[in-house]
Amino acid sequence: MSDQAIIDRIETLTNLLNDYNYQYYVLDEPTVPDIEYDRLMRELTALENEHPALKRADSPSQKVGGEALKAFSQVTHQIPMLSLDNVFDQQEWQAFIKRVKERLKTSTQIAFCAEPKLDGLAVSLRYQDGILVQAATRGDGSVGENITENIRTIKSIPLKLRGDNLPEVLEVRGEVFMPKASFEALNANAVKKGEKVFANPRNAAAGSLRQLDSKITASRNLAFYAYGLGFVGDLDGNDLSEDVLPNSHYQRLTLVKSLGLPMCPEVKLLQNEDECQAFYQSILDARDALPYEIDGTVLKVDSIEQQKSLGFVAKAPRWAMAYKFPAQEELTILEDVEFQVGRTGAITPVARLKPVYVGGVTVSNATLHNQDEINRLGIKIGDTVTIRRAGDVIPQVVNAVVAKRPDNARDIVFPSTCPVCDSAVERPENEAVLRCTGGLFCGAQQKEAIKHFASRKAMDVDGLGDKLVEQLVDEKLIKHAADLYQLTEIQVSTLERMGQKSAQKLIRGLDESKSTTLAKFIYALGIREVGETTASNLAQHFLTFEAIRHASTEQLIEVNDVGSVVAKNIVSFFAQVHNNEVVDALLASGIHWPSIEVKSADEQPLADLTYVLTGTLSQMGRNDAKAHLQSLGAKVSGSVSAKTDYLVAGEKAGSKLTKAQSLGVKVLSEDDLIALLKAHQVL
Ligand code: JCF
């Protein structure tokens, strides 16, 4: 064949195979038998292998995956990817409609574009001059991961758009998911090979997309439905959506479909809001018969003009709502009940269940809370029980099917001593919970106390996960939080599955954790019912650790949010010699925080102002910045809302910055902050 003939043949085959894909995946109307498709594909790959330079950007042969990546790079979305707010019943749904109409100042009916809510992962596909050039996960909404190589392997996603007169840039957004049948086949295969099974199709889809080796993704049979558009315009960033797209969301989706992207066949244009409830019901009825997992419906105001005037809050549009399905229930067997000991000694009965797929995940454990709950349920070991799982909520045992109770069913008997340390147990009057009296002599309580101490909102010890804490306690390297700071790299690196690197990381993490705030240190001690807010209030009120340690019940009750129970917990915590020994050892190891110096009321120039800090502050730590702002009377909050007055954005600021900008919150740089602090003579 002449060179030109080869070029022509590659072009013909590429176009033909792409047409067949479109007919098969988008139109759902296969036009040739598989064997013909395979024959043409083999011809194309043979030509491409002989002449790699002639392979086209839209070649369907890329669907088998390519070279493995070392890591995913980051992609900043040109337009943020939003998520959806939820409603769970008709009343909440009606309230949403009412809000929409009030905002639009209209009493006429509103048209909605309606679709099932797929249980998958949102992705953004970027086409330039019709060619797929980039695909990214949602990430935090503003920055996602570059998964282009993996997306290219999804058979129903075109590498080239159909039609001409396309805008230079067209971003399509949609959901990648794994059909139920593929999920079941994948898991059946994993069971056969003794590999880990995925809990649900969503996890399977996510796991398949986050593969550095796109050949694995290619083997997974993922699917895609478009649900909207991102940026549409030219390469200079000019938005042309209003010029080139229809004013209806539904028509935009239909247009996207005509460009070759799959659209869920259940998508419907509803002429008025009264049809929404019926749509919701019809999808709920069809749920089990649909070939993919869904967890509700999505309803979007159809008019783009109305969408624009509604705008969005935080991360979700005001013109769309996920109307979720109710909890799902399944029957299974209660095989046993085990007892777990928590940080404060509370002994919790945990149901061990015959694994059951319910509400989208496989459930094998459920908490039974306490004796009262078990009495209320009237369940025995061996019973058939109803398990309910709603959305992201932890699974619940709803009841026992007494008619199915076997003859050998056993009562659930609470232990008379602690299952971990064998200490006596007690059930204080007026409390539902049984407790181990072993305190920090109980191995379970030691472990939980140390996990809490190291957790992110407490001392935030980098490199110290729950598993490692258990290992360190089991190996008797540590007993109490203070022992952490005596650990050496050599000791740690002798642990199983610990290399020198991880050991170094832990020691460094411990060292870095020593620089903290008084509030975090108080929270980290794990005093019963002293959560983050209470700890922060205590710090603000007493200013020094010693003042808190020696405070009386009366003095403690003065603090915001502290009642007599919490006050008593604090006093009795510091009345125990053992706790004071641990605290003293912690302080001796070098844990420190900036001292809080609160000025008198007339010296609080920032009183009534709320600040939020985000990103990396390179010239001072965030903790220092927070303490300085507080010393001037400012409130420093963790999240941006309409009540935020200023956002201080350091380097690599992410979603908080986006949100602040969308809410019109004033944004300060680190230099602005420093200038402010200097102006008030705190620097
Ligand atoms: O099916 C979905 N999970 C789904 C997610 C459908 C949508 O129409 C969505 C979405 C997330 C965000 N729309 C937006 C704006």
XYZ file of C-alpha atoms and ligand atoms in Angstrom:
698
model
C 0.000 0.000 0.000
C 1.181 3.525 -0.707
C 1.591 5.893 2.265
C -1.489 7.825 1.183
C -3.491 4.618 0.942
C -2.452 3.693 4.501
C -3.412 7.134 5.800
C -6.771 6.858 4.049
C -7.416 3.357 5.317
C -6.584 4.350 8.949
C -8.969 7.266 8.632
C -11.750 5.106 7.200
C -11.365 2.469 9.899
C -11.200 5.041 12.704
C -14.357 6.782 11.502
C -16.203 3.544 10.902
C -15.373 2.111 14.330
C -16.269 5.405 16.041
C -19.615 5.371 14.226
C -20.264 1.797 15.353
C -19.422 2.785 18.942
C -21.839 5.713 18.781
C -24.620 3.540 17.374
C -23.995 0.913 20.029
C -23.403 3.033 23.156
C -25.303 6.246 22.575
C -28.146 5.318 20.244
C -28.420 1.841 21.753
C -28.858 0.502 18.180
C -25.989 -1.811 17.216
C -25.581 -1.939 13.437
C -22.926 -4.625 12.933
C -22.259 -7.940 14.651
C -19.442 -7.956 17.239
C -17.339 -10.178 15.019
C -17.264 -7.557 12.263
C -16.344 -4.850 14.758
C -13.511 -7.003 16.131
C -12.195 -7.737 12.622
C -12.014 -4.029 11.719
C -10.413 -3.225 15.071
C -7.705 -5.827 14.484
C -7.006 -4.383 11.068
C -6.718 -0.885 12.522
C -4.397 -1.873 15.401
C -2.169 -3.822 12.998
C -1.797 -0.745 10.752
C -1.174 1.510 13.751
C 1.493 -0.813 15.128
C 3.311 -0.787 11.816
C 2.963 2.989 11.438
C 2.725 4.476 14.957
C 3.107 8.007 13.636
C -0.146 7.682 11.697
C -2.290 6.790 14.740
C -5.076 9.351 15.083
C -5.956 11.269 18.254
C -9.463 9.810 18.113
C -8.420 6.236 17.443
C -10.741 3.727 19.138
C -7.704 1.501 19.783
C -6.876 3.726 22.775
C -9.754 2.073 24.622
C -7.438 -0.710 25.779
C -5.281 1.561 27.944
C -1.691 2.670 27.654
C 1.471 3.157 29.713
C 1.037 3.244 33.503
C 1.362 6.646 35.219
C 3.470 7.394 38.296
C 0.880 9.711 39.840
C -2.165 11.755 38.846
C -1.521 15.407 38.152
C -3.918 18.131 39.281
C -6.430 19.924 37.144
C -8.003 23.249 38.025
C -11.561 23.352 36.740
C -12.181 26.382 34.563
C -15.651 26.520 36.126
C -16.028 24.902 39.589
C -17.770 21.532 39.671
C -20.732 21.818 41.967
C -22.397 19.132 44.017
C -26.055 18.814 44.947
C -28.137 19.601 47.999
C -30.462 16.852 49.230
C -34.090 16.556 50.233
C -35.541 13.348 51.655
C -39.311 13.747 51.591
C -42.186 15.482 49.892
C -42.371 18.226 52.482
C -38.723 19.192 52.024
C -39.209 19.011 48.280
C -42.219 21.378 48.420
C -40.186 23.761 50.561
C -37.500 23.775 47.859
C -40.048 24.625 45.155
C -41.390 27.409 47.331
C -37.915 28.881 47.828
C -37.233 28.707 44.098
C -40.451 30.545 43.288
C -39.833 33.186 45.930
C -36.355 33.824 44.601
C -37.625 34.005 41.037
C -40.526 36.197 42.213
C -42.924 34.114 40.168
C -46.097 32.201 40.837
C -46.231 30.432 37.491
C -45.248 26.791 37.262
C -41.614 25.885 36.704
C -40.305 23.342 34.193
C -37.774 20.799 35.445
C -35.247 18.555 33.780
C -35.423 15.290 35.734
C -33.069 12.295 35.881
C -32.214 9.365 38.145
C -29.370 10.111 40.534
C -26.584 7.735 39.571
C -24.377 6.318 42.283
C -21.047 6.968 40.600
C -18.390 9.641 40.329
C -18.666 13.043 38.731
C -16.082 13.816 36.069
C -15.427 16.679 33.674
C -14.441 15.959 30.057
C -12.731 18.682 28.077
C -12.950 18.687 24.291
C -10.859 21.084 22.259
C -11.793 21.410 18.603
C -13.850 18.293 19.168
C -11.011 16.125 20.497
C -10.989 14.791 24.073
C -7.918 16.448 25.581
C -8.475 16.156 29.312
C -10.660 14.431 31.877
C -10.691 15.190 35.591
C -12.416 14.085 38.758
C -14.473 16.577 40.735
C -11.935 16.646 43.576
C -12.863 19.459 45.927
C -14.876 21.174 43.215
C -12.147 23.556 42.122
C -9.201 21.184 41.711
C -9.495 17.550 40.635
C -7.224 14.756 39.454
C -6.188 14.297 35.859
C -7.633 10.925 34.825
C -7.541 11.434 31.059
C -5.787 8.144 30.291
C -8.377 6.183 32.255
C -11.360 8.034 30.806
C -10.101 7.297 27.283
C -10.653 3.581 27.986
C -14.382 3.993 28.680
C -16.015 2.617 25.580
C -19.005 4.927 25.503
C -16.986 8.139 25.846
C -16.108 9.489 22.381
C -12.543 10.603 21.779
C -13.874 12.930 19.113
C -17.185 14.769 19.051
C -19.593 14.420 16.134
C -20.712 17.395 14.123
C -18.964 20.533 12.984
C -19.161 24.172 13.984
C -18.092 23.118 17.468
C -16.850 25.760 19.918
C -13.081 25.609 20.506
C -13.614 24.426 24.064
C -16.519 22.331 25.268
C -16.555 20.717 28.689
C -19.060 17.964 29.366
C -19.853 16.908 32.900
C -21.353 13.625 33.897
C -21.261 10.584 36.080
C -18.971 7.573 35.581
C -20.547 4.452 37.024
C -20.331 0.676 36.951
C -23.478 -1.148 35.799
C -24.867 -3.643 38.342
C -24.087 -6.651 36.139
C -20.443 -5.612 35.671
C -20.115 -5.006 39.392
C -21.446 -8.451 40.210
C -19.185 -10.126 37.658
C -16.158 -8.209 38.949
C -16.852 -9.251 42.536
C -17.616 -12.871 41.602
C -14.244 -12.979 39.881
C -12.525 -11.409 42.892
C -14.083 -14.013 45.204
C -12.849 -16.787 42.926
C -9.318 -15.417 43.051
C -9.485 -14.786 46.797
C -9.131 -11.023 46.216
C -10.837 -8.159 48.010
C -14.409 -7.484 46.867
C -15.779 -3.967 46.413
C -18.536 -2.940 48.835
C -20.729 -1.394 46.120
C -20.714 -0.318 42.465
C -19.729 3.216 43.411
C -16.556 2.051 45.162
C -15.831 -0.277 42.275
C -16.155 2.614 39.812
C -13.986 4.879 41.967
C -11.373 2.155 42.438
C -11.321 1.481 38.719
C -10.926 5.150 37.780
C -8.140 5.794 40.278
C -5.809 3.237 38.694
C -2.443 4.511 37.570
C -2.415 1.685 35.057
C -5.141 2.479 32.532
C -5.125 -1.121 31.283
C -6.813 -2.076 34.541
C -9.435 0.616 34.025
C -9.951 -0.653 30.482
C -10.769 -4.112 31.842
C -13.460 -2.798 34.188
C -16.461 -1.991 32.005
C -17.317 1.478 33.219
C -20.102 3.559 31.761
C -20.873 7.271 31.548
C -23.931 9.498 31.345
C -23.639 13.233 30.769
C -25.613 15.491 33.118
C -24.449 18.949 32.129
C -21.826 21.264 30.714
C -18.815 23.069 32.107
C -16.979 25.782 30.231
C -18.114 26.360 26.667
C -16.210 29.009 24.741
C -12.951 29.814 23.053
C -9.343 29.145 23.992
C -8.962 32.720 25.244
C -11.485 31.989 27.965
C -14.442 33.833 26.439
C -17.674 32.158 27.520
C -19.848 31.568 24.457
C -22.462 29.373 26.108
C -25.258 31.889 25.697
C -24.450 32.345 22.004
C -24.129 28.732 20.943
C -26.342 26.784 23.367
C -30.127 26.606 23.836
C -31.749 28.205 26.886
C -33.071 24.865 28.176
C -31.061 22.426 30.286
C -32.905 19.520 28.687
C -32.154 20.786 25.195
C -28.517 21.256 26.123
C -28.347 17.612 27.212
C -30.008 16.523 23.978
C -27.429 18.559 22.090
C -24.633 16.864 24.058
C -26.162 13.541 23.091
C -26.168 14.521 19.424
C -22.431 15.261 19.754
C -21.943 11.600 20.638
C -22.058 11.476 24.426
C -24.372 9.054 26.218
C -27.288 10.524 28.117
C -29.361 8.548 30.597
C -32.481 7.299 28.776
C -34.642 8.117 31.813
C -33.961 11.874 31.557
C -37.224 13.731 31.100
C -38.385 17.278 30.641
C -41.224 17.974 33.091
C -43.406 20.884 32.030
C -44.292 21.871 35.570
C -43.336 21.166 39.157
C -46.434 19.049 39.807
C -44.945 16.303 37.625
C -41.851 15.993 39.814
C -43.416 13.842 42.510
C -44.758 11.387 39.919
C -41.342 11.232 38.238
C -39.708 10.527 41.588
C -42.219 7.738 42.245
C -41.834 6.171 38.802
C -38.036 6.033 39.143
C -38.357 4.601 42.654
C -40.653 1.894 41.263
C -38.228 1.178 38.414
C -35.171 1.196 40.685
C -34.570 -2.558 40.972
C -35.105 -3.099 37.257
C -32.629 -0.419 36.177
C -29.225 -1.791 35.124
C -27.320 0.664 37.356
C -27.428 1.676 41.020
C -29.245 4.909 41.870
C -30.028 6.591 45.168
C -32.649 9.119 44.187
C -33.573 11.562 41.482
C -32.044 14.860 40.420
C -34.368 17.703 39.492
C -33.046 20.821 37.818
C -34.835 24.042 36.922
C -34.857 23.724 33.132
C -34.557 27.339 32.044
C -30.910 28.450 31.949
C -32.066 32.014 32.443
C -33.840 30.992 35.645
C -30.770 28.975 36.694
C -28.648 32.074 36.291
C -30.923 34.234 38.375
C -31.031 31.581 41.123
C -27.237 31.214 41.254
C -25.638 28.959 43.838
C -24.735 28.763 47.507
C -21.530 27.251 48.851
C -20.908 24.267 46.612
C -24.377 23.547 45.285
C -26.614 25.280 42.777
C -29.895 26.766 44.019
C -31.546 25.516 40.834
C -30.983 21.791 41.384
C -31.898 19.301 44.065
C -31.218 15.635 44.720
C -34.512 14.144 45.903
C -33.199 11.025 47.622
C -34.898 7.695 48.101
C -35.756 6.556 51.617
C -33.770 4.091 53.671
C -33.371 0.638 52.304
C -34.020 -2.456 54.345
C -32.926 -6.067 54.100
C -33.199 -9.214 56.185
C -30.186 -11.092 57.526
C -29.078 -13.267 60.443
C -27.696 -11.963 63.729
C -24.809 -14.417 64.084
C -23.237 -13.096 67.268
C -22.864 -10.077 69.511
C -19.455 -8.829 70.573
C -18.602 -6.113 73.058
C -16.280 -3.231 72.244
C -14.678 -0.923 74.788
C -14.404 2.729 73.804
C -12.187 5.598 74.914
C -14.265 6.408 77.973
C -14.780 2.757 78.907
C -18.268 2.573 77.442
C -18.996 -1.030 76.503
C -20.932 -1.203 73.268
C -22.635 -4.318 71.914
C -21.866 -4.818 68.225
C -24.030 -7.076 66.061
C -22.075 -9.474 63.839
C -24.321 -10.103 60.875
C -24.363 -12.506 57.998
C -23.109 -10.081 55.290
C -25.987 -8.510 53.405
C -26.158 -5.997 50.562
C -28.441 -3.156 51.637
C -28.829 0.463 50.624
C -25.878 0.138 48.289
C -23.263 -1.492 50.571
C -22.445 -4.847 52.099
C -23.152 -4.704 55.817
C -21.679 -7.165 58.301
C -21.683 -5.139 61.549
C -24.170 -2.847 63.224
C -24.140 -1.147 66.604
C -26.792 -2.232 69.072
C -26.062 0.822 71.270
C -26.853 -0.497 74.779
C -28.914 -2.837 76.947
C -32.038 -0.664 76.708
C -31.935 -0.771 72.936
C -31.515 -4.556 72.954
C -34.471 -4.892 75.306
C -36.531 -2.628 73.081
C -35.693 -4.667 69.992
C -36.256 -7.957 71.824
C -33.645 -9.711 69.678
C -31.701 -12.908 70.296
C -28.571 -14.330 68.692
C -29.665 -16.480 65.766
C -32.614 -14.239 64.934
C -33.455 -13.042 61.469
C -33.242 -9.243 61.771
C -34.153 -6.291 59.583
C -31.182 -4.049 58.735
C -31.780 -0.534 57.548
C -29.262 1.667 55.891
C -30.128 5.174 54.689
C -27.690 7.062 52.496
C -24.440 7.518 54.358
C -25.926 6.693 57.749
C -24.481 3.780 59.754
C -26.523 0.572 59.495
C -29.215 -0.020 62.087
C -30.919 -3.153 63.363
C -34.613 -2.340 63.067
C -36.327 -5.415 64.514
C -36.323 -9.189 64.759
C -38.624 -11.420 62.727
C -39.844 -13.434 65.695
C -41.719 -15.903 63.490
C -38.365 -17.029 62.089
C -36.650 -17.484 65.464
C -34.731 -20.792 65.560
C -35.012 -23.169 68.546
C -31.393 -22.600 69.508
C -31.649 -18.789 69.642
C -29.638 -17.397 72.563
C -30.127 -14.357 74.784
C -27.617 -11.534 74.471
C -25.734 -11.497 77.776
C -23.656 -8.508 78.799
C -20.258 -9.303 80.288
C -19.854 -8.962 84.063
C -16.228 -7.897 83.681
C -14.471 -5.883 80.982
C -13.847 -8.070 77.919
C -10.447 -6.432 77.445
C -8.920 -5.909 80.906
C -11.249 -7.947 83.136
C -11.868 -4.990 85.470
C -15.276 -4.652 87.107
C -18.014 -3.023 85.010
C -20.621 -0.600 86.282
C -23.791 0.944 85.017
C -24.180 4.316 86.701
C -27.712 5.244 87.676
C -29.676 7.093 84.992
C -27.215 5.961 82.350
C -27.953 3.447 79.648
C -24.305 2.627 79.127
C -22.250 -0.064 80.833
C -18.687 1.019 81.594
C -15.363 -0.614 82.345
C -13.912 0.806 85.574
C -10.325 0.059 84.530
C -9.744 3.595 83.256
C -6.360 4.029 81.625
C -5.263 0.650 82.975
C -7.623 -0.930 80.418
C -5.798 -1.687 77.172
C -8.806 -0.726 75.058
C -9.145 2.632 76.782
C -5.412 3.249 76.484
C -5.569 2.650 72.760
C -8.642 4.782 72.209
C -7.266 7.594 74.367
C -4.033 7.664 72.375
C -5.878 7.517 69.026
C -7.963 10.473 70.145
C -4.876 12.334 71.408
C -3.158 11.943 68.029
C -6.216 12.631 65.873
C -6.381 15.496 63.418
C -8.481 17.882 65.482
C -6.419 17.128 68.591
C -2.600 16.997 68.433
C -2.702 16.113 64.731
C 0.254 13.717 64.785
C 1.192 13.091 61.195
C 2.109 9.461 60.485
C 0.282 7.983 63.491
C -2.824 6.093 62.353
C -5.140 3.886 64.421
C -3.397 0.674 63.355
C 0.002 1.954 64.420
C -1.334 3.014 67.835
C -2.661 -0.514 68.356
C 0.676 -2.002 67.343
C 2.618 0.320 69.663
C 0.367 -0.521 72.631
C 0.298 -4.249 71.861
C 4.086 -4.300 71.633
C 4.198 -2.460 74.982
C 6.207 0.410 73.515
C 3.649 2.886 74.831
C 0.928 2.898 77.453
C -0.069 6.547 77.640
C -0.016 9.525 75.324
C 3.104 10.899 77.009
C 5.043 7.754 76.089
C 4.684 8.740 72.424
C 7.213 11.513 72.844
C 9.817 9.122 74.303
C 9.719 6.851 71.229
C 12.895 6.568 69.202
C 13.250 5.944 65.497
C 15.031 2.648 66.212
C 12.240 1.365 68.455
C 9.590 2.223 65.897
C 11.444 0.779 62.930
C 11.601 -2.630 64.633
C 7.801 -2.930 64.396
C 6.324 -5.213 61.803
C 5.501 -3.495 58.493
C 7.446 -0.380 59.582
C 10.373 0.748 57.511
C 12.879 3.389 58.407
C 10.989 5.932 56.315
C 7.693 5.513 58.174
C 9.543 5.513 61.484
C 11.228 8.773 60.566
C 7.918 10.189 59.474
C 6.304 9.314 62.800
C 9.117 10.827 64.865
C 8.984 13.964 62.751
C 5.176 14.047 63.055
C 5.443 13.775 66.832
C 7.998 16.523 66.963
C 5.879 18.831 64.825
C 2.762 18.105 66.861
C 4.400 19.668 69.914
C 3.625 23.104 68.545
C -0.115 23.390 69.123
C -2.799 25.526 70.767
C -4.110 25.412 74.295
C -7.564 24.487 72.990
C -6.240 21.522 70.995
C -4.180 20.298 73.923
C -7.211 20.405 76.247
C -9.318 18.606 73.636
C -6.560 16.021 73.125
C -6.630 14.997 76.782
C -9.945 13.300 76.100
C -11.816 14.525 79.165
C -15.323 13.118 78.986
C -17.732 15.393 77.108
C -15.085 18.038 76.468
C -15.323 18.363 72.697
C -13.568 20.841 70.443
C -15.912 23.726 71.168
C -15.821 23.264 74.922
C -12.026 22.988 74.825
C -11.810 26.198 72.838
C -14.183 27.979 75.244
C -12.121 26.809 78.203
C -8.929 28.115 76.604
C -10.500 31.480 75.791
C -11.899 31.829 79.290
C -8.961 30.694 81.429
C -6.090 31.599 79.078
C -3.597 29.255 80.759
C -3.486 25.532 81.237
C -2.734 25.790 84.955
C -5.849 27.896 85.484
C -7.972 25.171 83.913
C -6.230 22.401 85.778
C -6.930 24.055 89.152
C -10.370 25.498 88.424
C -13.244 24.617 90.752
C -16.626 23.358 89.576
C -18.055 26.817 90.306
C -15.409 28.544 88.204
C -15.843 26.079 85.366
C -19.603 26.610 85.169
C -18.883 30.262 84.345
C -17.581 29.147 80.950
C -19.828 29.227 77.906
C -21.446 25.845 77.218
C -20.066 24.239 80.390
C -22.742 22.752 82.633
C -22.421 20.943 85.940
C -21.827 17.514 84.374
C -18.955 18.701 82.189
C -17.524 20.770 85.055
C -17.527 17.689 87.279
C -15.855 15.621 84.560
C -13.079 18.190 84.305
C -12.551 18.412 88.052
C -12.481 14.655 88.479
C -10.099 14.273 85.532
C -7.565 16.548 87.187
C -8.200 14.987 90.606
C -6.618 11.755 89.426
C -2.924 11.497 90.198
C -2.390 9.320 87.167
C -3.817 11.915 84.755
C -1.639 14.637 86.227
C 1.411 12.457 85.798
C 0.617 12.001 82.114
C -0.087 15.725 81.670
C 3.154 16.708 83.413
C 5.112 14.287 81.266
C 3.485 15.732 78.139
C 4.378 19.281 79.128
C 7.911 18.216 80.030
C 8.336 16.706 76.568
C 8.078 20.171 75.068
C 4.432 20.603 74.031
C 3.782 24.322 73.788
C 1.338 26.877 72.417
C 1.315 30.630 71.888
C 0.081 32.344 75.000
C -3.261 33.981 74.563
C -3.289 37.563 75.655
C -6.771 38.985 75.561
C -6.994 42.696 75.716
C -9.672 44.584 77.583
C -12.875 45.389 75.699
C -11.768 48.818 74.523
C -8.577 47.247 73.214
C -10.414 44.781 70.993
C -10.489 46.527 67.635
C -11.582 43.367 65.815
C -14.475 42.481 68.136
C -17.572 41.385 66.185
C -15.504 40.420 63.121
C -15.248 36.824 61.936
C -12.099 35.602 60.182
C -11.378 32.327 58.436
C -7.810 31.161 57.720
C -6.993 28.926 54.772
C -3.983 27.734 52.795
C -0.379 27.769 53.976
C 0.825 30.823 55.838
C 4.558 30.878 55.243
C 5.628 33.574 57.712
C 3.680 32.414 60.747
C 1.783 29.264 61.657
C -1.975 29.214 61.345
C -2.195 28.649 65.094
C -0.190 31.798 65.778
C -2.258 33.786 63.308
C -5.424 32.563 64.985
C -4.170 33.427 68.470
C -3.147 36.927 67.364
C -6.508 37.604 65.753
C -8.323 36.322 68.818
C -6.228 38.530 71.059
C -7.683 41.494 69.165
C -11.196 40.208 69.829
C -11.849 38.588 66.437
C -13.722 35.330 66.094
C -11.787 32.770 64.048
C -14.005 30.186 62.439
C -13.221 27.028 60.530
C -15.596 27.464 57.619
C -16.646 30.216 55.251
C -20.260 31.357 55.358
C -22.273 34.481 54.706
C -21.289 35.537 58.247
C -17.567 35.551 57.443
C -16.074 39.053 57.288
C -12.569 38.204 56.037
C -10.837 35.189 54.551
C -7.064 35.126 55.008
C -5.813 33.068 52.069
C -2.301 31.666 52.190
C -0.565 29.672 49.483
C -2.458 26.832 47.827
C -5.790 28.082 49.140
C -8.521 25.838 47.713
C -12.246 25.461 48.129
C -12.587 27.994 50.949
C -11.183 30.666 48.675
C -13.572 29.731 45.870
C -16.459 29.824 48.281
C -15.413 33.159 49.763
C -15.191 34.649 46.288
C -18.607 33.308 45.361
C -20.086 34.814 48.530
C -18.309 38.123 48.034
C -16.306 37.729 51.279
C -13.282 40.048 51.435
C -10.032 38.161 50.918
C -6.738 39.114 52.628
C -3.262 37.874 51.744
C -0.752 36.836 54.387
C 0.979 40.178 53.906
C -2.313 42.001 54.506
C -2.718 40.048 57.728
C 0.774 40.882 58.899
C 0.193 44.551 58.140
C -3.047 44.396 60.120
C -1.389 42.755 63.109
C 1.468 45.244 63.022
C -0.977 48.123 62.865
C -2.505 46.819 66.085
C 0.892 46.290 67.657
C 0.577 42.573 68.168
C 3.549 41.823 65.946
O -26.305 11.384 38.824
C -25.666 12.078 39.547
N -25.042 11.532 40.567
C -25.612 13.543 39.346
C -24.701 14.334 40.049
C -26.481 14.127 38.436
C -26.455 15.476 38.258
O -27.292 16.042 37.392
C -25.548 16.306 38.949
C -24.671 15.714 39.859
C -23.787 16.550 40.553
C -23.807 17.896 40.330
N -25.535 17.658 38.752
C -24.691 18.424 39.417
C -24.727 19.877 39.189
